[in-house]
Amino acid sequence: GFINWSIAIVSRSNYYIHSIKSAKDLGYNTIIYTNLPEYFLDVADEVIDTKIEEDSSVWVNLKLKVMEQRNDDYCLIDPDVIL
């Protein structure tokens, strides 16, 4: 079937935004790692541009990299988790 990628990206971005806003409402500092930083500049406290291609398997490695590099108290979650 035909997939309208523009609609798919916006739809998924809205899910991310909902997830981030719910975390912020609970008082959490929010950081998003994304290849679409323009969607989240006014949403998350910090936006990190990954410059990773959409279909890349690197996303899993990115999570591992974050876990290896950070030593503060953080929670790494996917956008389908709404707090």
PDB file of N, CA, C and O in Angstrom:
ATOM      1  N   GLY A   1       0.804  -1.185   0.000  1.00  0.00           N
ATOM      2  CA  GLY A   1       0.000   0.000   0.000  1.00  0.00           C
ATOM      3  C   GLY A   1       0.851   1.253   0.000  1.00  0.00           C
ATOM      4  O   GLY A   1       2.046   1.223   0.244  1.00  0.00           O
ATOM      5  N   PHE A   2       0.200   2.336  -0.289  1.00  0.00           N
ATOM      6  CA  PHE A   2       0.846   3.650  -0.318  1.00  0.00           C
ATOM      7  C   PHE A   2       0.932   4.233   1.088  1.00  0.00           C
ATOM      8  O   PHE A   2      -0.037   4.222   1.827  1.00  0.00           O
ATOM      9  N   ILE A   3       2.108   4.710   1.451  1.00  0.00           N
ATOM     10  CA  ILE A   3       2.301   5.359   2.751  1.00  0.00           C
ATOM     11  C   ILE A   3       2.666   6.817   2.516  1.00  0.00           C
ATOM     12  O   ILE A   3       3.625   7.112   1.810  1.00  0.00           O
ATOM     13  N   ASN A   4       1.886   7.719   3.075  1.00  0.00           N
ATOM     14  CA  ASN A   4       2.213   9.133   3.010  1.00  0.00           C
ATOM     15  C   ASN A   4       3.159   9.425   4.170  1.00  0.00           C
ATOM     16  O   ASN A   4       2.741   9.572   5.310  1.00  0.00           O
ATOM     17  N   TRP A   5       4.471   9.474   3.889  1.00  0.00           N
ATOM     18  CA  TRP A   5       5.479   9.602   4.943  1.00  0.00           C
ATOM     19  C   TRP A   5       5.378  10.919   5.681  1.00  0.00           C
ATOM     20  O   TRP A   5       5.691  10.996   6.868  1.00  0.00           O
ATOM     21  N   SER A   6       4.927  11.978   5.024  1.00  0.00           N
ATOM     22  CA  SER A   6       4.776  13.266   5.709  1.00  0.00           C
ATOM     23  C   SER A   6       3.751  13.155   6.829  1.00  0.00           C
ATOM     24  O   SER A   6       3.966  13.626   7.943  1.00  0.00           O
ATOM     25  N   ILE A   7       2.631  12.500   6.548  1.00  0.00           N
ATOM     26  CA  ILE A   7       1.600  12.321   7.571  1.00  0.00           C
ATOM     27  C   ILE A   7       2.098  11.375   8.661  1.00  0.00           C
ATOM     28  O   ILE A   7       1.884  11.606   9.848  1.00  0.00           O
ATOM     29  N   ALA A   8       2.804  10.317   8.271  1.00  0.00           N
ATOM     30  CA  ALA A   8       3.316   9.346   9.242  1.00  0.00           C
ATOM     31  C   ALA A   8       4.295  10.010  10.207  1.00  0.00           C
ATOM     32  O   ALA A   8       4.253   9.771  11.411  1.00  0.00           O
ATOM     33  N   ILE A   9       5.178  10.873   9.705  1.00  0.00           N
ATOM     34  CA  ILE A   9       6.157  11.549  10.554  1.00  0.00           C
ATOM     35  C   ILE A   9       5.470  12.507  11.514  1.00  0.00           C
ATOM     36  O   ILE A   9       5.769  12.543  12.701  1.00  0.00           O
ATOM     37  N   VAL A  10       4.516  13.297  11.030  1.00  0.00           N
ATOM     38  CA  VAL A  10       3.799  14.237  11.887  1.00  0.00           C
ATOM     39  C   VAL A  10       2.995  13.486  12.937  1.00  0.00           C
ATOM     40  O   VAL A  10       2.986  13.843  14.110  1.00  0.00           O
ATOM     41  N   SER A  11       2.338  12.407  12.543  1.00  0.00           N
ATOM     42  CA  SER A  11       1.552  11.621  13.479  1.00  0.00           C
ATOM     43  C   SER A  11       2.432  11.057  14.584  1.00  0.00           C
ATOM     44  O   SER A  11       2.107  11.135  15.763  1.00  0.00           O
ATOM     45  N   ARG A  12       3.568  10.487  14.214  1.00  0.00           N
ATOM     46  CA  ARG A  12       4.479   9.926  15.209  1.00  0.00           C
ATOM     47  C   ARG A  12       5.079  11.032  16.066  1.00  0.00           C
ATOM     48  O   ARG A  12       5.240  10.870  17.266  1.00  0.00           O
ATOM     49  N   SER A  13       5.381  12.182  15.471  1.00  0.00           N
ATOM     50  CA  SER A  13       5.924  13.309  16.229  1.00  0.00           C
ATOM     51  C   SER A  13       4.932  13.771  17.279  1.00  0.00           C
ATOM     52  O   SER A  13       5.311  14.137  18.389  1.00  0.00           O
ATOM     53  N   ASN A  14       3.624  13.740  16.955  1.00  0.00           N
ATOM     54  CA  ASN A  14       2.614  14.118  17.941  1.00  0.00           C
ATOM     55  C   ASN A  14       2.623  13.176  19.126  1.00  0.00           C
ATOM     56  O   ASN A  14       2.402  13.588  20.263  1.00  0.00           O
ATOM     57  N   TYR A  15       2.874  11.897  18.885  1.00  0.00           N
ATOM     58  CA  TYR A  15       2.963  10.919  19.962  1.00  0.00           C
ATOM     59  C   TYR A  15       4.161  11.250  20.854  1.00  0.00           C
ATOM     60  O   TYR A  15       4.076  11.219  22.083  1.00  0.00           O
ATOM     61  N   TYR A  16       5.287  11.584  20.255  1.00  0.00           N
ATOM     62  CA  TYR A  16       6.479  11.979  21.007  1.00  0.00           C
ATOM     63  C   TYR A  16       6.169  13.213  21.848  1.00  0.00           C
ATOM     64  O   TYR A  16       6.543  13.286  23.016  1.00  0.00           O
ATOM     65  N   ILE A  17       5.520  14.191  21.240  1.00  0.00           N
ATOM     66  CA  ILE A  17       5.198  15.436  21.944  1.00  0.00           C
ATOM     67  C   ILE A  17       4.290  15.158  23.129  1.00  0.00           C
ATOM     68  O   ILE A  17       4.512  15.682  24.224  1.00  0.00           O
ATOM     69  N   HIS A  18       3.306  14.305  22.964  1.00  0.00           N
ATOM     70  CA  HIS A  18       2.417  13.947  24.072  1.00  0.00           C
ATOM     71  C   HIS A  18       3.213  13.292  25.202  1.00  0.00           C
ATOM     72  O   HIS A  18       3.014  13.600  26.380  1.00  0.00           O
ATOM     73  N   SER A  19       4.110  12.401  24.852  1.00  0.00           N
ATOM     74  CA  SER A  19       4.942  11.717  25.844  1.00  0.00           C
ATOM     75  C   SER A  19       5.825  12.719  26.606  1.00  0.00           C
ATOM     76  O   SER A  19       5.922  12.674  27.833  1.00  0.00           O
ATOM     77  N   ILE A  20       6.445  13.631  25.879  1.00  0.00           N
ATOM     78  CA  ILE A  20       7.322  14.636  26.506  1.00  0.00           C
ATOM     79  C   ILE A  20       6.519  15.553  27.418  1.00  0.00           C
ATOM     80  O   ILE A  20       6.919  15.829  28.557  1.00  0.00           O
ATOM     81  N   LYS A  21       5.377  16.022  26.925  1.00  0.00           N
ATOM     82  CA  LYS A  21       4.558  16.931  27.738  1.00  0.00           C
ATOM     83  C   LYS A  21       4.061  16.253  29.009  1.00  0.00           C
ATOM     84  O   LYS A  21       3.996  16.886  30.067  1.00  0.00           O
ATOM     85  N   SER A  22       3.722  14.977  28.933  1.00  0.00           N
ATOM     86  CA  SER A  22       3.254  14.286  30.139  1.00  0.00           C
ATOM     87  C   SER A  22       4.382  14.178  31.165  1.00  0.00           C
ATOM     88  O   SER A  22       4.145  14.324  32.360  1.00  0.00           O
ATOM     89  N   ALA A  23       5.601  13.957  30.704  1.00  0.00           N
ATOM     90  CA  ALA A  23       6.750  13.907  31.615  1.00  0.00           C
ATOM     91  C   ALA A  23       7.006  15.283  32.234  1.00  0.00           C
ATOM     92  O   ALA A  23       7.269  15.399  33.435  1.00  0.00           O
ATOM     93  N   LYS A  24       6.925  16.325  31.418  1.00  0.00           N
ATOM     94  CA  LYS A  24       7.127  17.689  31.926  1.00  0.00           C
ATOM     95  C   LYS A  24       6.051  18.066  32.950  1.00  0.00           C
ATOM     96  O   LYS A  24       6.347  18.705  33.955  1.00  0.00           O
ATOM     97  N   ASP A  25       4.813  17.643  32.702  1.00  0.00           N
ATOM     98  CA  ASP A  25       3.724  17.926  33.648  1.00  0.00           C
ATOM     99  C   ASP A  25       3.988  17.307  35.014  1.00  0.00           C
ATOM    100  O   ASP A  25       3.498  17.803  36.030  1.00  0.00           O
ATOM    101  N   LEU A  26       4.763  16.230  35.028  1.00  0.00           N
ATOM    102  CA  LEU A  26       5.116  15.579  36.291  1.00  0.00           C
ATOM    103  C   LEU A  26       6.406  16.137  36.897  1.00  0.00           C
ATOM    104  O   LEU A  26       6.876  15.653  37.916  1.00  0.00           O
ATOM    105  N   GLY A  27       6.981  17.156  36.237  1.00  0.00           N
ATOM    106  CA  GLY A  27       8.151  17.827  36.778  1.00  0.00           C
ATOM    107  C   GLY A  27       9.495  17.292  36.310  1.00  0.00           C
ATOM    108  O   GLY A  27      10.536  17.688  36.821  1.00  0.00           O
ATOM    109  N   TYR A  28       9.480  16.407  35.313  1.00  0.00           N
ATOM    110  CA  TYR A  28      10.736  15.855  34.821  1.00  0.00           C
ATOM    111  C   TYR A  28      11.394  16.796  33.822  1.00  0.00           C
ATOM    112  O   TYR A  28      10.725  17.457  33.038  1.00  0.00           O
ATOM    113  N   ASN A  29      12.726  16.853  33.845  1.00  0.00           N
ATOM    114  CA  ASN A  29      13.507  17.530  32.825  1.00  0.00           C
ATOM    115  C   ASN A  29      13.518  16.603  31.613  1.00  0.00           C
ATOM    116  O   ASN A  29      13.756  15.409  31.745  1.00  0.00           O
ATOM    117  N   THR A  30      13.241  17.127  30.432  1.00  0.00           N
ATOM    118  CA  THR A  30      13.120  16.279  29.252  1.00  0.00           C
ATOM    119  C   THR A  30      14.193  16.583  28.218  1.00  0.00           C
ATOM    120  O   THR A  30      14.509  17.739  27.952  1.00  0.00           O
ATOM    121  N   ILE A  31      14.724  15.524  27.655  1.00  0.00           N
ATOM    122  CA  ILE A  31      15.717  15.604  26.582  1.00  0.00           C
ATOM    123  C   ILE A  31      15.263  14.641  25.505  1.00  0.00           C
ATOM    124  O   ILE A  31      14.892  13.508  25.805  1.00  0.00           O
ATOM    125  N   ILE A  32      15.288  15.069  24.251  1.00  0.00           N
ATOM    126  CA  ILE A  32      14.959  14.163  23.156  1.00  0.00           C
ATOM    127  C   ILE A  32      16.138  14.089  22.196  1.00  0.00           C
ATOM    128  O   ILE A  32      16.746  15.103  21.862  1.00  0.00           O
ATOM    129  N   TYR A  33      16.443  12.866  21.815  1.00  0.00           N
ATOM    130  CA  TYR A  33      17.432  12.599  20.775  1.00  0.00           C
ATOM    131  C   TYR A  33      16.630  12.334  19.515  1.00  0.00           C
ATOM    132  O   TYR A  33      15.822  11.410  19.464  1.00  0.00           O
ATOM    133  N   THR A  34      16.829  13.142  18.472  1.00  0.00           N
ATOM    134  CA  THR A  34      15.981  13.050  17.285  1.00  0.00           C
ATOM    135  C   THR A  34      16.732  13.473  16.033  1.00  0.00           C
ATOM    136  O   THR A  34      17.705  14.225  16.098  1.00  0.00           O
ATOM    137  N   ASN A  35      16.244  12.988  14.904  1.00  0.00           N
ATOM    138  CA  ASN A  35      16.760  13.461  13.620  1.00  0.00           C
ATOM    139  C   ASN A  35      15.837  14.530  13.028  1.00  0.00           C
ATOM    140  O   ASN A  35      16.034  14.965  11.912  1.00  0.00           O
ATOM    141  N   LEU A  36      14.824  14.938  13.796  1.00  0.00           N
ATOM    142  CA  LEU A  36      13.895  15.994  13.380  1.00  0.00           C
ATOM    143  C   LEU A  36      13.796  17.054  14.484  1.00  0.00           C
ATOM    144  O   LEU A  36      12.734  17.256  15.077  1.00  0.00           O
ATOM    145  N   PRO A  37      14.882  17.753  14.772  1.00  0.00           N
ATOM    146  CA  PRO A  37      14.885  18.677  15.910  1.00  0.00           C
ATOM    147  C   PRO A  37      13.867  19.809  15.804  1.00  0.00           C
ATOM    148  O   PRO A  37      13.358  20.277  16.824  1.00  0.00           O
ATOM    149  N   GLU A  38      13.510  20.214  14.607  1.00  0.00           N
ATOM    150  CA  GLU A  38      12.579  21.328  14.433  1.00  0.00           C
ATOM    151  C   GLU A  38      11.200  21.029  15.020  1.00  0.00           C
ATOM    152  O   GLU A  38      10.465  21.939  15.381  1.00  0.00           O
ATOM    153  N   TYR A  39      10.843  19.770  15.144  1.00  0.00           N
ATOM    154  CA  TYR A  39       9.535  19.394  15.704  1.00  0.00           C
ATOM    155  C   TYR A  39       9.473  19.552  17.220  1.00  0.00           C
ATOM    156  O   TYR A  39       8.394  19.580  17.796  1.00  0.00           O
ATOM    157  N   PHE A  40      10.617  19.616  17.884  1.00  0.00           N
ATOM    158  CA  PHE A  40      10.635  19.522  19.335  1.00  0.00           C
ATOM    159  C   PHE A  40      11.287  20.709  20.044  1.00  0.00           C
ATOM    160  O   PHE A  40      11.417  20.690  21.264  1.00  0.00           O
ATOM    161  N   LEU A  41      11.681  21.731  19.307  1.00  0.00           N
ATOM    162  CA  LEU A  41      12.397  22.857  19.907  1.00  0.00           C
ATOM    163  C   LEU A  41      11.615  23.554  21.007  1.00  0.00           C
ATOM    164  O   LEU A  41      12.188  23.988  21.995  1.00  0.00           O
ATOM    165  N   ASP A  42      10.307  23.654  20.877  1.00  0.00           N
ATOM    166  CA  ASP A  42       9.491  24.326  21.889  1.00  0.00           C
ATOM    167  C   ASP A  42       8.813  23.342  22.836  1.00  0.00           C
ATOM    168  O   ASP A  42       7.928  23.729  23.598  1.00  0.00           O
ATOM    169  N   VAL A  43       9.227  22.077  22.787  1.00  0.00           N
ATOM    170  CA  VAL A  43       8.569  21.047  23.588  1.00  0.00           C
ATOM    171  C   VAL A  43       9.492  20.523  24.682  1.00  0.00           C
ATOM    172  O   VAL A  43       9.171  20.585  25.859  1.00  0.00           O
ATOM    173  N   ALA A  44      10.632  19.993  24.297  1.00  0.00           N
ATOM    174  CA  ALA A  44      11.571  19.392  25.254  1.00  0.00           C
ATOM    175  C   ALA A  44      12.487  20.463  25.843  1.00  0.00           C
ATOM    176  O   ALA A  44      12.720  21.511  25.228  1.00  0.00           O
ATOM    177  N   ASP A  45      13.021  20.168  27.013  1.00  0.00           N
ATOM    178  CA  ASP A  45      13.977  21.089  27.633  1.00  0.00           C
ATOM    179  C   ASP A  45      15.282  21.128  26.858  1.00  0.00           C
ATOM    180  O   ASP A  45      15.947  22.155  26.805  1.00  0.00           O
ATOM    181  N   GLU A  46      15.641  20.005  26.263  1.00  0.00           N
ATOM    182  CA  GLU A  46      16.862  19.933  25.467  1.00  0.00           C
ATOM    183  C   GLU A  46      16.591  19.048  24.257  1.00  0.00           C
ATOM    184  O   GLU A  46      15.963  17.991  24.377  1.00  0.00           O
ATOM    185  N   VAL A  47      17.067  19.477  23.088  1.00  0.00           N
ATOM    186  CA  VAL A  47      16.895  18.714  21.849  1.00  0.00           C
ATOM    187  C   VAL A  47      18.280  18.412  21.298  1.00  0.00           C
ATOM    188  O   VAL A  47      19.070  19.318  21.063  1.00  0.00           O
ATOM    189  N   ILE A  48      18.561  17.127  21.105  1.00  0.00           N
ATOM    190  CA  ILE A  48      19.851  16.699  20.577  1.00  0.00           C
ATOM    191  C   ILE A  48      19.628  16.109  19.194  1.00  0.00           C
ATOM    192  O   ILE A  48      18.917  15.111  19.034  1.00  0.00           O
ATOM    193  N   ASP A  49      20.215  16.760  18.183  1.00  0.00           N
ATOM    194  CA  ASP A  49      20.076  16.325  16.795  1.00  0.00           C
ATOM    195  C   ASP A  49      21.024  15.158  16.547  1.00  0.00           C
ATOM    196  O   ASP A  49      22.239  15.304  16.608  1.00  0.00           O
ATOM    197  N   THR A  50      20.468  13.990  16.274  1.00  0.00           N
ATOM    198  CA  THR A  50      21.276  12.788  16.075  1.00  0.00           C
ATOM    199  C   THR A  50      21.834  12.667  14.667  1.00  0.00           C
ATOM    200  O   THR A  50      22.801  11.943  14.451  1.00  0.00           O
ATOM    201  N   LYS A  51      21.170  13.329  13.715  1.00  0.00           N
ATOM    202  CA  LYS A  51      21.555  13.245  12.304  1.00  0.00           C
ATOM    203  C   LYS A  51      21.598  11.778  11.821  1.00  0.00           C
ATOM    204  O   LYS A  51      22.428  11.393  11.027  1.00  0.00           O
ATOM    205  N   ILE A  52      20.670  10.970  12.336  1.00  0.00           N
ATOM    206  CA  ILE A  52      20.560   9.567  11.958  1.00  0.00           C
ATOM    207  C   ILE A  52      19.422   9.413  10.957  1.00  0.00           C
ATOM    208  O   ILE A  52      18.361   9.992  11.128  1.00  0.00           O
ATOM    209  N   GLU A  53      19.643   8.604   9.927  1.00  0.00           N
ATOM    210  CA  GLU A  53      18.606   8.334   8.935  1.00  0.00           C
ATOM    211  C   GLU A  53      17.420   7.630   9.589  1.00  0.00           C
ATOM    212  O   GLU A  53      17.582   6.837  10.505  1.00  0.00           O
ATOM    213  N   GLU A  54      16.228   7.892   9.094  1.00  0.00           N
ATOM    214  CA  GLU A  54      14.988   7.370   9.669  1.00  0.00           C
ATOM    215  C   GLU A  54      14.966   5.850   9.777  1.00  0.00           C
ATOM    216  O   GLU A  54      14.537   5.299  10.764  1.00  0.00           O
ATOM    217  N   ASP A  55      15.437   5.147   8.761  1.00  0.00           N
ATOM    218  CA  ASP A  55      15.336   3.684   8.753  1.00  0.00           C
ATOM    219  C   ASP A  55      16.592   2.991   9.280  1.00  0.00           C
ATOM    220  O   ASP A  55      16.779   1.810   9.106  1.00  0.00           O
ATOM    221  N   SER A  56      17.423   3.717   9.956  1.00  0.00           N
ATOM    222  CA  SER A  56      18.689   3.179  10.424  1.00  0.00           C
ATOM    223  C   SER A  56      18.531   2.287  11.649  1.00  0.00           C
ATOM    224  O   SER A  56      17.727   2.550  12.532  1.00  0.00           O
ATOM    225  N   SER A  57      19.330   1.238  11.710  1.00  0.00           N
ATOM    226  CA  SER A  57      19.361   0.388  12.901  1.00  0.00           C
ATOM    227  C   SER A  57      20.205   1.023  13.997  1.00  0.00           C
ATOM    228  O   SER A  57      20.332   0.465  15.082  1.00  0.00           O
ATOM    229  N   VAL A  58      20.752   2.191  13.727  1.00  0.00           N
ATOM    230  CA  VAL A  58      21.607   2.896  14.685  1.00  0.00           C
ATOM    231  C   VAL A  58      20.822   3.352  15.914  1.00  0.00           C
ATOM    232  O   VAL A  58      21.381   3.575  16.973  1.00  0.00           O
ATOM    233  N   TRP A  59      19.477   3.458  15.815  1.00  0.00           N
ATOM    234  CA  TRP A  59      18.683   3.927  16.954  1.00  0.00           C
ATOM    235  C   TRP A  59      18.899   3.062  18.181  1.00  0.00           C
ATOM    236  O   TRP A  59      18.986   3.551  19.296  1.00  0.00           O
ATOM    237  N   VAL A  60      19.012   1.759  18.003  1.00  0.00           N
ATOM    238  CA  VAL A  60      19.262   0.871  19.137  1.00  0.00           C
ATOM    239  C   VAL A  60      20.639   1.162  19.715  1.00  0.00           C
ATOM    240  O   VAL A  60      20.815   1.246  20.934  1.00  0.00           O
ATOM    241  N   ASN A  61      21.622   1.352  18.864  1.00  0.00           N
ATOM    242  CA  ASN A  61      22.973   1.670  19.321  1.00  0.00           C
ATOM    243  C   ASN A  61      23.014   3.021  20.025  1.00  0.00           C
ATOM    244  O   ASN A  61      23.813   3.216  20.939  1.00  0.00           O
ATOM    245  N   LEU A  62      22.169   3.953  19.600  1.00  0.00           N
ATOM    246  CA  LEU A  62      22.112   5.261  20.245  1.00  0.00           C
ATOM    247  C   LEU A  62      21.681   5.117  21.701  1.00  0.00           C
ATOM    248  O   LEU A  62      22.240   5.744  22.593  1.00  0.00           O
ATOM    249  N   LYS A  63      20.692   4.276  21.959  1.00  0.00           N
ATOM    250  CA  LYS A  63      20.252   4.038  23.338  1.00  0.00           C
ATOM    251  C   LYS A  63      21.399   3.483  24.175  1.00  0.00           C
ATOM    252  O   LYS A  63      21.602   3.895  25.315  1.00  0.00           O
ATOM    253  N   LEU A  64      22.146   2.558  23.602  1.00  0.00           N
ATOM    254  CA  LEU A  64      23.288   1.992  24.319  1.00  0.00           C
ATOM    255  C   LEU A  64      24.341   3.063  24.596  1.00  0.00           C
ATOM    256  O   LEU A  64      24.922   3.110  25.674  1.00  0.00           O
ATOM    257  N   LYS A  65      24.568   3.928  23.611  1.00  0.00           N
ATOM    258  CA  LYS A  65      25.548   5.005  23.779  1.00  0.00           C
ATOM    259  C   LYS A  65      25.140   5.943  24.914  1.00  0.00           C
ATOM    260  O   LYS A  65      25.959   6.329  25.738  1.00  0.00           O
ATOM    261  N   VAL A  66      23.861   6.293  24.967  1.00  0.00           N
ATOM    262  CA  VAL A  66      23.367   7.160  26.042  1.00  0.00           C
ATOM    263  C   VAL A  66      23.594   6.491  27.388  1.00  0.00           C
ATOM    264  O   VAL A  66      24.093   7.116  28.335  1.00  0.00           O
ATOM    265  N   MET A  67      23.263   5.204  27.477  1.00  0.00           N
ATOM    266  CA  MET A  67      23.429   4.490  28.744  1.00  0.00           C
ATOM    267  C   MET A  67      24.894   4.388  29.163  1.00  0.00           C
ATOM    268  O   MET A  67      25.215   4.413  30.345  1.00  0.00           O
ATOM    269  N   GLU A  68      25.794   4.291  28.190  1.00  0.00           N
ATOM    270  CA  GLU A  68      27.221   4.216  28.500  1.00  0.00           C
ATOM    271  C   GLU A  68      27.785   5.568  28.919  1.00  0.00           C
ATOM    272  O   GLU A  68      28.687   5.636  29.749  1.00  0.00           O
ATOM    273  N   GLN A  69      27.279   6.651  28.357  1.00  0.00           N
ATOM    274  CA  GLN A  69      27.860   7.973  28.578  1.00  0.00           C
ATOM    275  C   GLN A  69      27.294   8.713  29.781  1.00  0.00           C
ATOM    276  O   GLN A  69      27.974   9.525  30.374  1.00  0.00           O
ATOM    277  N   ARG A  70      26.063   8.448  30.142  1.00  0.00           N
ATOM    278  CA  ARG A  70      25.442   9.195  31.239  1.00  0.00           C
ATOM    279  C   ARG A  70      25.679   8.494  32.559  1.00  0.00           C
ATOM    280  O   ARG A  70      25.610   7.279  32.650  1.00  0.00           O
ATOM    281  N   ASN A  71      25.927   9.295  33.587  1.00  0.00           N
ATOM    282  CA  ASN A  71      26.081   8.718  34.913  1.00  0.00           C
ATOM    283  C   ASN A  71      25.190   9.427  35.939  1.00  0.00           C
ATOM    284  O   ASN A  71      25.332   9.214  37.129  1.00  0.00           O
ATOM    285  N   ASP A  72      24.296  10.259  35.438  1.00  0.00           N
ATOM    286  CA  ASP A  72      23.361  10.940  36.326  1.00  0.00           C
ATOM    287  C   ASP A  72      22.088  10.095  36.464  1.00  0.00           C
ATOM    288  O   ASP A  72      21.977   9.010  35.913  1.00  0.00           O
ATOM    289  N   ASP A  73      21.156  10.604  37.212  1.00  0.00           N
ATOM    290  CA  ASP A  73      19.895   9.904  37.442  1.00  0.00           C
ATOM    291  C   ASP A  73      18.951  10.223  36.282  1.00  0.00           C
ATOM    292  O   ASP A  73      18.439  11.333  36.184  1.00  0.00           O
ATOM    293  N   TYR A  74      18.724   9.268  35.391  1.00  0.00           N
ATOM    294  CA  TYR A  74      17.893   9.508  34.220  1.00  0.00           C
ATOM    295  C   TYR A  74      17.008   8.304  33.947  1.00  0.00           C
ATOM    296  O   TYR A  74      17.224   7.208  34.466  1.00  0.00           O
ATOM    297  N   CYS A  75      16.008   8.512  33.118  1.00  0.00           N
ATOM    298  CA  CYS A  75      15.119   7.447  32.685  1.00  0.00           C
ATOM    299  C   CYS A  75      15.036   7.533  31.162  1.00  0.00           C
ATOM    300  O   CYS A  75      14.607   8.556  30.629  1.00  0.00           O
ATOM    301  N   LEU A  76      15.459   6.523  30.491  1.00  0.00           N
ATOM    302  CA  LEU A  76      15.465   6.481  29.035  1.00  0.00           C
ATOM    303  C   LEU A  76      14.226   5.701  28.588  1.00  0.00           C
ATOM    304  O   LEU A  76      14.110   4.514  28.833  1.00  0.00           O
ATOM    305  N   ILE A  77      13.269   6.404  27.957  1.00  0.00           N
ATOM    306  CA  ILE A  77      12.031   5.746  27.556  1.00  0.00           C
ATOM    307  C   ILE A  77      11.710   6.006  26.094  1.00  0.00           C
ATOM    308  O   ILE A  77      12.159   6.990  25.506  1.00  0.00           O
ATOM    309  N   ASP A  78      10.925   5.119  25.527  1.00  0.00           N
ATOM    310  CA  ASP A  78      10.431   5.286  24.158  1.00  0.00           C
ATOM    311  C   ASP A  78       9.179   6.154  24.195  1.00  0.00           C
ATOM    312  O   ASP A  78       8.521   6.280  25.242  1.00  0.00           O
ATOM    313  N   PRO A  79       8.816   6.756  23.064  1.00  0.00           N
ATOM    314  CA  PRO A  79       7.678   7.689  23.064  1.00  0.00           C
ATOM    315  C   PRO A  79       6.330   7.033  23.262  1.00  0.00           C
ATOM    316  O   PRO A  79       5.344   7.713  23.492  1.00  0.00           O
ATOM    317  N   ASP A  80       6.251   5.714  23.204  1.00  0.00           N
ATOM    318  CA  ASP A  80       4.967   5.084  23.447  1.00  0.00           C
ATOM    319  C   ASP A  80       4.688   4.901  24.936  1.00  0.00           C
ATOM    320  O   ASP A  80       3.677   4.340  25.327  1.00  0.00           O
ATOM    321  N   VAL A  81       5.593   5.414  25.774  1.00  0.00           N
ATOM    322  CA  VAL A  81       5.386   5.406  27.224  1.00  0.00           C
ATOM    323  C   VAL A  81       4.881   6.782  27.640  1.00  0.00           C
ATOM    324  O   VAL A  81       5.553   7.790  27.445  1.00  0.00           O
ATOM    325  N   ILE A  82       3.675   6.810  28.166  1.00  0.00           N
ATOM    326  CA  ILE A  82       3.088   8.058  28.623  1.00  0.00           C
ATOM    327  C   ILE A  82       3.071   8.012  30.152  1.00  0.00           C
ATOM    328  O   ILE A  82       2.448   7.125  30.743  1.00  0.00           O
ATOM    329  N   LEU A  83       3.780   8.933  30.778  1.00  0.00           N
ATOM    330  CA  LEU A  83       3.852   8.949  32.243  1.00  0.00           C
ATOM    331  C   LEU A  83       2.615   9.558  32.852  1.00  0.00           C
ATOM    332  O   LEU A  83       1.965  10.371  32.307  1.00  0.00           O
TER     333      LEU A  83
END
